[in-house]
mmCIF file of C-alpha atoms and ligand atoms in Angstrom:
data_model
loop_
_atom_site.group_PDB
_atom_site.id
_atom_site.type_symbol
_atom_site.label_atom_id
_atom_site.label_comp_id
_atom_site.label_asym_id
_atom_site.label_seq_id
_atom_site.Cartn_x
_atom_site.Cartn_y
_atom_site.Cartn_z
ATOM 1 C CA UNK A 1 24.503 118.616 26.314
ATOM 2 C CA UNK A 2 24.068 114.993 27.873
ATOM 3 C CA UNK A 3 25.961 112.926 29.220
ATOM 4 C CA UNK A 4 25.720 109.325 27.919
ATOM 5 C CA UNK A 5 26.124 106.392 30.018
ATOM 6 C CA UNK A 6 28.816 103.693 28.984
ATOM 7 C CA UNK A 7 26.244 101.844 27.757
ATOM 8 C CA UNK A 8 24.465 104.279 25.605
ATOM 9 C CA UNK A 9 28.000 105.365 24.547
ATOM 10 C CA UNK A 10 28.451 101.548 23.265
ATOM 11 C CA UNK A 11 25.229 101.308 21.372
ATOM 12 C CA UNK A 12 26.312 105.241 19.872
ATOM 13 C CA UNK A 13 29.371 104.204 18.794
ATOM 14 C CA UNK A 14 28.344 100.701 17.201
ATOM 15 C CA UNK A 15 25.191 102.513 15.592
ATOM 16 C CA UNK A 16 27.501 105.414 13.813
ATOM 17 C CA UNK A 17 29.621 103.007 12.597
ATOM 18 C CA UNK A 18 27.394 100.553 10.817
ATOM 19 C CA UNK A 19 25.383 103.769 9.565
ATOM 20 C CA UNK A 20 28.474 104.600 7.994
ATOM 21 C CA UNK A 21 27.913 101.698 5.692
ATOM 22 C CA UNK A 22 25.059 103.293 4.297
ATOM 23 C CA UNK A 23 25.799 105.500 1.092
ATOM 24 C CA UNK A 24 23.930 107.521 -1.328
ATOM 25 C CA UNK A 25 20.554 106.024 -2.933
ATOM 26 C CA UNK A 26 20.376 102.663 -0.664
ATOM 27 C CA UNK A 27 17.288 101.495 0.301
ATOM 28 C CA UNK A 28 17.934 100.909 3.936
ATOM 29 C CA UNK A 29 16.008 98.939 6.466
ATOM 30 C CA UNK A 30 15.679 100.805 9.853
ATOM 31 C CA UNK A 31 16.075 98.502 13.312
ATOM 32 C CA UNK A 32 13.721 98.773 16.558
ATOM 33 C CA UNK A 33 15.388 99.427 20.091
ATOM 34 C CA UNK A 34 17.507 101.849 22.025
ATOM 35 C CA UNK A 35 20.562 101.006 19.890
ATOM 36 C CA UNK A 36 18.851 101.868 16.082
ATOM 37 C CA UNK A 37 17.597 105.072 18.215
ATOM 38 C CA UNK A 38 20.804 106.311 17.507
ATOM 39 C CA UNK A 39 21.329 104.809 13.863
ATOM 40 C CA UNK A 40 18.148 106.968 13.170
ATOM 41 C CA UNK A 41 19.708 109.800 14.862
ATOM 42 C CA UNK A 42 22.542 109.503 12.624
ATOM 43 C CA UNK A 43 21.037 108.809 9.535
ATOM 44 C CA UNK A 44 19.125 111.452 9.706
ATOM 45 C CA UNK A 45 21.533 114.348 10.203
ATOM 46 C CA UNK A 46 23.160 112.646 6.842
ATOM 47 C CA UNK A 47 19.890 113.512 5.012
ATOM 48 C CA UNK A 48 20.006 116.935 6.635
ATOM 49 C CA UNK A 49 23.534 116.974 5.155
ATOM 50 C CA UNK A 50 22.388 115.475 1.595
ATOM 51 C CA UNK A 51 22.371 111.675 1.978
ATOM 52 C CA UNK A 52 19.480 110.490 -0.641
ATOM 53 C CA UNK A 53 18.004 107.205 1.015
ATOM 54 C CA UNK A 54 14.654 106.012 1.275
ATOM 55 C CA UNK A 55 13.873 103.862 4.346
ATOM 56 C CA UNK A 56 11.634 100.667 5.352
ATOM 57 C CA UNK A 57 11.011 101.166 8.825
ATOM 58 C CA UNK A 58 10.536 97.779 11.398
ATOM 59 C CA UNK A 59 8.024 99.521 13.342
ATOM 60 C CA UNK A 60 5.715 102.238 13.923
ATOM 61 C CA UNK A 61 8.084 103.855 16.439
ATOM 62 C CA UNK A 62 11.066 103.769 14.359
ATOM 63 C CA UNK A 63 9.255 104.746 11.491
ATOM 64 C CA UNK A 64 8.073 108.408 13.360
ATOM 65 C CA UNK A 65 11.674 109.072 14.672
ATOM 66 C CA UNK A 66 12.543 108.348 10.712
ATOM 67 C CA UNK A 67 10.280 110.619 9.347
ATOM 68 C CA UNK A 68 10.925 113.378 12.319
ATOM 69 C CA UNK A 69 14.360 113.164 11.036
ATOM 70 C CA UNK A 70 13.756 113.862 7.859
ATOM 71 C CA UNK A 71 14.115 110.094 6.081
ATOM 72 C CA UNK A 72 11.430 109.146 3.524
ATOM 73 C CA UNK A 73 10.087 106.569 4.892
ATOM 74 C CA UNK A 74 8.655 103.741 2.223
ATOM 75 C CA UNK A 75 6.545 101.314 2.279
ATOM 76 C CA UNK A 76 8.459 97.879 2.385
ATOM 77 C CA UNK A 77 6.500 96.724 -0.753
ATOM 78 C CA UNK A 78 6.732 99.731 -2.735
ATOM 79 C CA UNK A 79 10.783 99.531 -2.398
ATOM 80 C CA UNK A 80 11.573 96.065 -3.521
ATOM 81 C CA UNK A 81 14.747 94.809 -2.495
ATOM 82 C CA UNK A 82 16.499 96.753 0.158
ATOM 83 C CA UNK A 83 20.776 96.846 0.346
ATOM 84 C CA UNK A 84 21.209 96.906 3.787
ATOM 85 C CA UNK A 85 19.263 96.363 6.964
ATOM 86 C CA UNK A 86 20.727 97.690 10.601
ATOM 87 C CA UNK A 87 18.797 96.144 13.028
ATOM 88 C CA UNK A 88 20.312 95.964 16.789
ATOM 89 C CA UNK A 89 20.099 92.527 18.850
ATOM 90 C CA UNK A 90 19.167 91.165 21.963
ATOM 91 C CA UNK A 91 21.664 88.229 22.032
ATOM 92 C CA UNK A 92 24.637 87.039 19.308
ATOM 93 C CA UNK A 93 26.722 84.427 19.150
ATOM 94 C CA UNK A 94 29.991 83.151 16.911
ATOM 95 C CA UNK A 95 27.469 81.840 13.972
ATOM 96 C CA UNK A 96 25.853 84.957 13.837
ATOM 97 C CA UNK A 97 22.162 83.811 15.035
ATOM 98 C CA UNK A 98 20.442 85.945 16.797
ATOM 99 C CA UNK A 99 18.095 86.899 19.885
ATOM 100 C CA UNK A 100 15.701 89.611 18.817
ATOM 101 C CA UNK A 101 11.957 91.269 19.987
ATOM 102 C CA UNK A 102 13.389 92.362 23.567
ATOM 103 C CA UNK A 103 11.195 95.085 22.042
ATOM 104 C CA UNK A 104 8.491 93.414 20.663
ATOM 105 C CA UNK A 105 9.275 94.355 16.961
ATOM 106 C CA UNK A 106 10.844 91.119 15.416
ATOM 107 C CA UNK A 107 7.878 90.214 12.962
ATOM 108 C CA UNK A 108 8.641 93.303 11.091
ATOM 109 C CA UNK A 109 12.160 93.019 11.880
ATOM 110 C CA UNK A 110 12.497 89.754 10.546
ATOM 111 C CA UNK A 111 10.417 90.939 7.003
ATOM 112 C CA UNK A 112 12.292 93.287 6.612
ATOM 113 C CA UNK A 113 15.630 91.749 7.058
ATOM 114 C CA UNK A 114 14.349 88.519 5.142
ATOM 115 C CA UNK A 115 13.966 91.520 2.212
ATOM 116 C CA UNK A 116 17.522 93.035 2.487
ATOM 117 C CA UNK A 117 21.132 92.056 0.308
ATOM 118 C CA UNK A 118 22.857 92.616 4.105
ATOM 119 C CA UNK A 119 21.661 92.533 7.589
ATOM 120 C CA UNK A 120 24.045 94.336 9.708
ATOM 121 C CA UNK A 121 23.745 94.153 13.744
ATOM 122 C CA UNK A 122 24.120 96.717 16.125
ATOM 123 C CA UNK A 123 24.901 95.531 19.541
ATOM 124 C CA UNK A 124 27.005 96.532 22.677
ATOM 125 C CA UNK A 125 29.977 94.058 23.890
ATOM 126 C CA UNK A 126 27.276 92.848 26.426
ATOM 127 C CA UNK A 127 25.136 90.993 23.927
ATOM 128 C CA UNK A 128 27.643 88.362 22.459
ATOM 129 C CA UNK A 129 27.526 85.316 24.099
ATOM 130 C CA UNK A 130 28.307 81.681 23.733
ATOM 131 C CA UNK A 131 24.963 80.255 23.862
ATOM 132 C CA UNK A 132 21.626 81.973 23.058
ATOM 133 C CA UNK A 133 19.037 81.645 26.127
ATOM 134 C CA UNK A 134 19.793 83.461 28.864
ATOM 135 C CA UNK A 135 17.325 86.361 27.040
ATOM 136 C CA UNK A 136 13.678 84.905 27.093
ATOM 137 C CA UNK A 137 13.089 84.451 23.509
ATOM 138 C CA UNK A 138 10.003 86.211 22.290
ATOM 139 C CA UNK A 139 7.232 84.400 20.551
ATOM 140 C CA UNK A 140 4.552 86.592 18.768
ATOM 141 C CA UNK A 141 1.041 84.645 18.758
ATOM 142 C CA UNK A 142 -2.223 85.600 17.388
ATOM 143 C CA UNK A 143 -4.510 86.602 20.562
ATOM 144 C CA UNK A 144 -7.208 84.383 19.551
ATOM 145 C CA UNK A 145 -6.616 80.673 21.009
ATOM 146 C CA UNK A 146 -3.694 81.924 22.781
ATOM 147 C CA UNK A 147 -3.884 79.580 26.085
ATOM 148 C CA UNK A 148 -3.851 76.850 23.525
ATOM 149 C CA UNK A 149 -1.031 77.750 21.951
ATOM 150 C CA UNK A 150 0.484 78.367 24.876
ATOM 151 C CA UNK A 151 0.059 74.823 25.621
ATOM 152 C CA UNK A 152 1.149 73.794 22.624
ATOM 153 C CA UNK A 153 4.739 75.967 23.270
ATOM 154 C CA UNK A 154 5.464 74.414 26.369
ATOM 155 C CA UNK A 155 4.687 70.917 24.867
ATOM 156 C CA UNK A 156 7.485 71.717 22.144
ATOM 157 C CA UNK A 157 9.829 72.952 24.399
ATOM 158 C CA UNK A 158 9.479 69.809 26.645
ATOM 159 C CA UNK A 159 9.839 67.206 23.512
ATOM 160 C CA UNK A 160 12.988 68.813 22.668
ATOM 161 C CA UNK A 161 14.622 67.890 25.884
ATOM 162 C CA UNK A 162 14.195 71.697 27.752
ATOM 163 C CA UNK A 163 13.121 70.716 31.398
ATOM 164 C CA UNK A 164 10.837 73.320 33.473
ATOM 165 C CA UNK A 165 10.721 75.934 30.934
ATOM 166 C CA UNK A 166 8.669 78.718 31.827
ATOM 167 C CA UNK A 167 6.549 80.444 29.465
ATOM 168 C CA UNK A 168 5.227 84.188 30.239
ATOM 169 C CA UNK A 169 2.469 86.240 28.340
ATOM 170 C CA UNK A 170 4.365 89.535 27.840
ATOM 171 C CA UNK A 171 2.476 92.566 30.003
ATOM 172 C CA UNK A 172 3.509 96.234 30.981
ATOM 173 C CA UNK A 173 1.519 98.520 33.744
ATOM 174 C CA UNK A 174 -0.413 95.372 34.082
ATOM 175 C CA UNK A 175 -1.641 95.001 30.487
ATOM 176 C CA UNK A 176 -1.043 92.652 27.755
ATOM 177 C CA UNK A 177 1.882 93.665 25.418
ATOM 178 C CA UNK A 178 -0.058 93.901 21.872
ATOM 179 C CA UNK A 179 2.424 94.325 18.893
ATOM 180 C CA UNK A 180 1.624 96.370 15.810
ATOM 181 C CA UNK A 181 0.264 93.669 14.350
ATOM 182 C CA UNK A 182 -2.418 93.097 17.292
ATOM 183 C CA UNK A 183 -1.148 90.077 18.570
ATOM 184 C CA UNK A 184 0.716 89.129 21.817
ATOM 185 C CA UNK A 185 4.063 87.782 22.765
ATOM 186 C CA UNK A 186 5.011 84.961 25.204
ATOM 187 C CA UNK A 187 8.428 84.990 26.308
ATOM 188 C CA UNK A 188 10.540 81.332 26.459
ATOM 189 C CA UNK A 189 12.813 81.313 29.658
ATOM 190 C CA UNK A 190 15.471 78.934 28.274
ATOM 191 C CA UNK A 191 18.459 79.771 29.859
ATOM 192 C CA UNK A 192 20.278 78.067 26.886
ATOM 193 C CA UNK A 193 19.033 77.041 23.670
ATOM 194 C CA UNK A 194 21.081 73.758 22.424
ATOM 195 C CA UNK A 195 20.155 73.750 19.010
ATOM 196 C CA UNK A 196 18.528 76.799 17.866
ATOM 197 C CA UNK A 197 17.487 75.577 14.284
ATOM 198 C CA UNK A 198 14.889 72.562 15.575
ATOM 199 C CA UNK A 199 13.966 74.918 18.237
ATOM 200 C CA UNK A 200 13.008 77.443 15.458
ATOM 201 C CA UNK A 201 11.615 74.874 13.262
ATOM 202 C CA UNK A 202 9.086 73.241 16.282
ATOM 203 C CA UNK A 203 8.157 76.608 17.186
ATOM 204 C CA UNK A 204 7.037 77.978 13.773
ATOM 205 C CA UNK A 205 4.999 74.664 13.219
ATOM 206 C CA UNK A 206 2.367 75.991 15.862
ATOM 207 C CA UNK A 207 -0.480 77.493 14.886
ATOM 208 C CA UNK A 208 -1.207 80.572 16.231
ATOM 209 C CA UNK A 209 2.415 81.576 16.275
ATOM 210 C CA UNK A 210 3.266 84.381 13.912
ATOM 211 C CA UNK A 211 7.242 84.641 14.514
ATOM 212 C CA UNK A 212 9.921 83.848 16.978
ATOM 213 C CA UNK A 213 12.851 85.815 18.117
ATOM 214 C CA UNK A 214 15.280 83.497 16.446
ATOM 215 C CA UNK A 215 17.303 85.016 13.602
ATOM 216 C CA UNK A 216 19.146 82.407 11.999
ATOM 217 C CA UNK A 217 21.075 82.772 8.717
ATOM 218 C CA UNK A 218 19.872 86.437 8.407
ATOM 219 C CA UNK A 219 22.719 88.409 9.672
ATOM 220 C CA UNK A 220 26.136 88.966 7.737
ATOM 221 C CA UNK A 221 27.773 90.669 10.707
ATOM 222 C CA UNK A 222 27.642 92.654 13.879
ATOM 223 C CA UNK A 223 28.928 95.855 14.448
ATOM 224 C CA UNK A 224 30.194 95.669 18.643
ATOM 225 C CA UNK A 225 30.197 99.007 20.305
ATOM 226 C CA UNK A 226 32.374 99.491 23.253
ATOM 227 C CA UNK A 227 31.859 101.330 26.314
ATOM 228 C CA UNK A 228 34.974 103.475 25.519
ATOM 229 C CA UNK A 229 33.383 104.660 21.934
ATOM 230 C CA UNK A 230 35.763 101.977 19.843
ATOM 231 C CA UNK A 231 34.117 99.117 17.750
ATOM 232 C CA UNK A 232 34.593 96.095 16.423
ATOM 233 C CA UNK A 233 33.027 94.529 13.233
ATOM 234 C CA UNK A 234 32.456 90.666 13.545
ATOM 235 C CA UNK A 235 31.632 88.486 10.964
ATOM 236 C CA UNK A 236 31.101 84.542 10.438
ATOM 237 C CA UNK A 237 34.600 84.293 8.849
ATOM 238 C CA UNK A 238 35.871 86.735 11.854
ATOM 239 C CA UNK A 239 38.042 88.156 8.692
ATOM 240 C CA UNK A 240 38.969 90.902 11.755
ATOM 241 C CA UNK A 241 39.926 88.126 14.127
ATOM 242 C CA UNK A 242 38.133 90.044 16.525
ATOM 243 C CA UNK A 243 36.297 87.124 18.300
ATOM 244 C CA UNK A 244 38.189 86.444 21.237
ATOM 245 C CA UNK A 245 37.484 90.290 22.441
ATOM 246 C CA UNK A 246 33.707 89.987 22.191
ATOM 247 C CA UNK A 247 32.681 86.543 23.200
ATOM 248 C CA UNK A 248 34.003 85.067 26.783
HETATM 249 C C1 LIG B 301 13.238 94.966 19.127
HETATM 250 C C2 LIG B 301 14.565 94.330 18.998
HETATM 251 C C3 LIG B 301 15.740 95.142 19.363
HETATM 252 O O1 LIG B 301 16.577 95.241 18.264
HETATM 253 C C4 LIG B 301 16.451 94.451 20.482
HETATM 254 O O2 LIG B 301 15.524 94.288 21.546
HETATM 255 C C5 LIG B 301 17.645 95.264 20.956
HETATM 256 O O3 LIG B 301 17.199 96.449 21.526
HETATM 257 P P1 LIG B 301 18.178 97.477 22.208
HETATM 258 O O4 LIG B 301 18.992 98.098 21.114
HETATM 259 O O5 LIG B 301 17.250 98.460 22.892
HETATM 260 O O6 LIG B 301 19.030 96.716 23.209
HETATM 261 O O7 LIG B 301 14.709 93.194 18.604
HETATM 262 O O8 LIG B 301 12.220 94.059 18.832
#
């Protein structure tokens, strides 16, 4: 058996929880990351056990651990509406907008969240904050034309009043990043976005952008793990009156 960290006990706990929610004949949207790792986990052992789902997965990874498991996996335009998305986060805050594509996955994410009833977060303690920024926000852009639209980022960024941004193409082992869509991601260094609605608006105006990490008015609540196993379901209302535990 292994021994989880605290933080992989968090993301355990928060992903069990919110997986929970799902029940018999959903459509369910599956999340990219570490934390939906263990949603899929979970879910899965329910279908060993006789849950009847089928799935839309948010990317090509999540989709094989899905199907490993045992969940049909659908394609998103063959299921219609879904009930309930569980997607995990890079950054929340109180109004429930989000940080996501730490993992390079937030086009789909964002489709497939756009096409749910419920978009339920999955996040350890660590990723509530006051103010969105401090994780670079990812930007996927077509590769073609891409110093241009890099340009064109950093010009946006500026006329809003963000000083010295920097703006990195995405790599790993010394490669480009290429999503599984084919295109590339830049990552914003904001530090703190002020007004994340004209930041998403001036971004999506670019061409060559496809999506931004910004996920605003998509998520109903978050489900906070803990690094002791316990969670904590937040919501805009905070109808748990749980806020002043998760957010500083
Ligand atoms: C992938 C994502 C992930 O949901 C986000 O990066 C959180 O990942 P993790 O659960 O590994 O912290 O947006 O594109």
């Amino acid at each position: 058996m292994t021994t989880l960290s605290p933080s992989d006990i968090a993301k355990k706990a928060c992903a069990e929880m919110a997986g929970s929610f799902v029940k018999d004949g959903m459509n369910v949207g599956l999340g990219t990351g570490s934390t939906a790792v263990f949603l899929v986990d979970y879910l899965g052992q329910r279908v060993k056990d006789g849950l009847n789902i089928r799935a839309a997965a948010t990317s090509t990874r999540t989709a094989q651990q899905a199907r490993a498991c045992g969940i049909e996996v659908c394609d998103l335009n063959d299921l219609g509406r879904l009930d309930i998305t569980i997607d995990g986060a890079d950054e929340f805050d109180r109004d429930l907008q989000l940080i996501k594509g730490g993992g390079g996955a937030h086009l789909q994410e964002k489709i497939v969240a756009a096409a749910s009833d419920k978009m339920v977060v999955i996040a350890d303690v660590s990723k509530a904050v006051d103010r969105l920024g401090a994780f670079p926000l990812p930007v996927e852009a077509l590769c073609f034309g891409r110093q241009s639209t890099l340009r064109h980022l950093q010009q946006a960024v500026a006329d809003l009043g963000y000083a010295d941004k920097p703006i990195t193409l995405r790599q790993k082992d010394g490669a480009d990043v290429i999503t599984d869509e084919g295109n590339c991601i830049f990552d914003l260094h904001m530090g703190q976005i002020t007004d994340a609605t004209s930041l998403a608006a001036a971004l999506k105006s670019i061409p060559g952008v496809v999506e931004h990490g910004l996920f605003l008015r998509l998520a109903q609540a978050v489900v906070v793990g803990r690094p002791d196993g316990s969670t904590l379901v937040y919501d805009a209302a905070d109808s748990q009156g749980v806020a002043a535990q998760i957010f500083a």
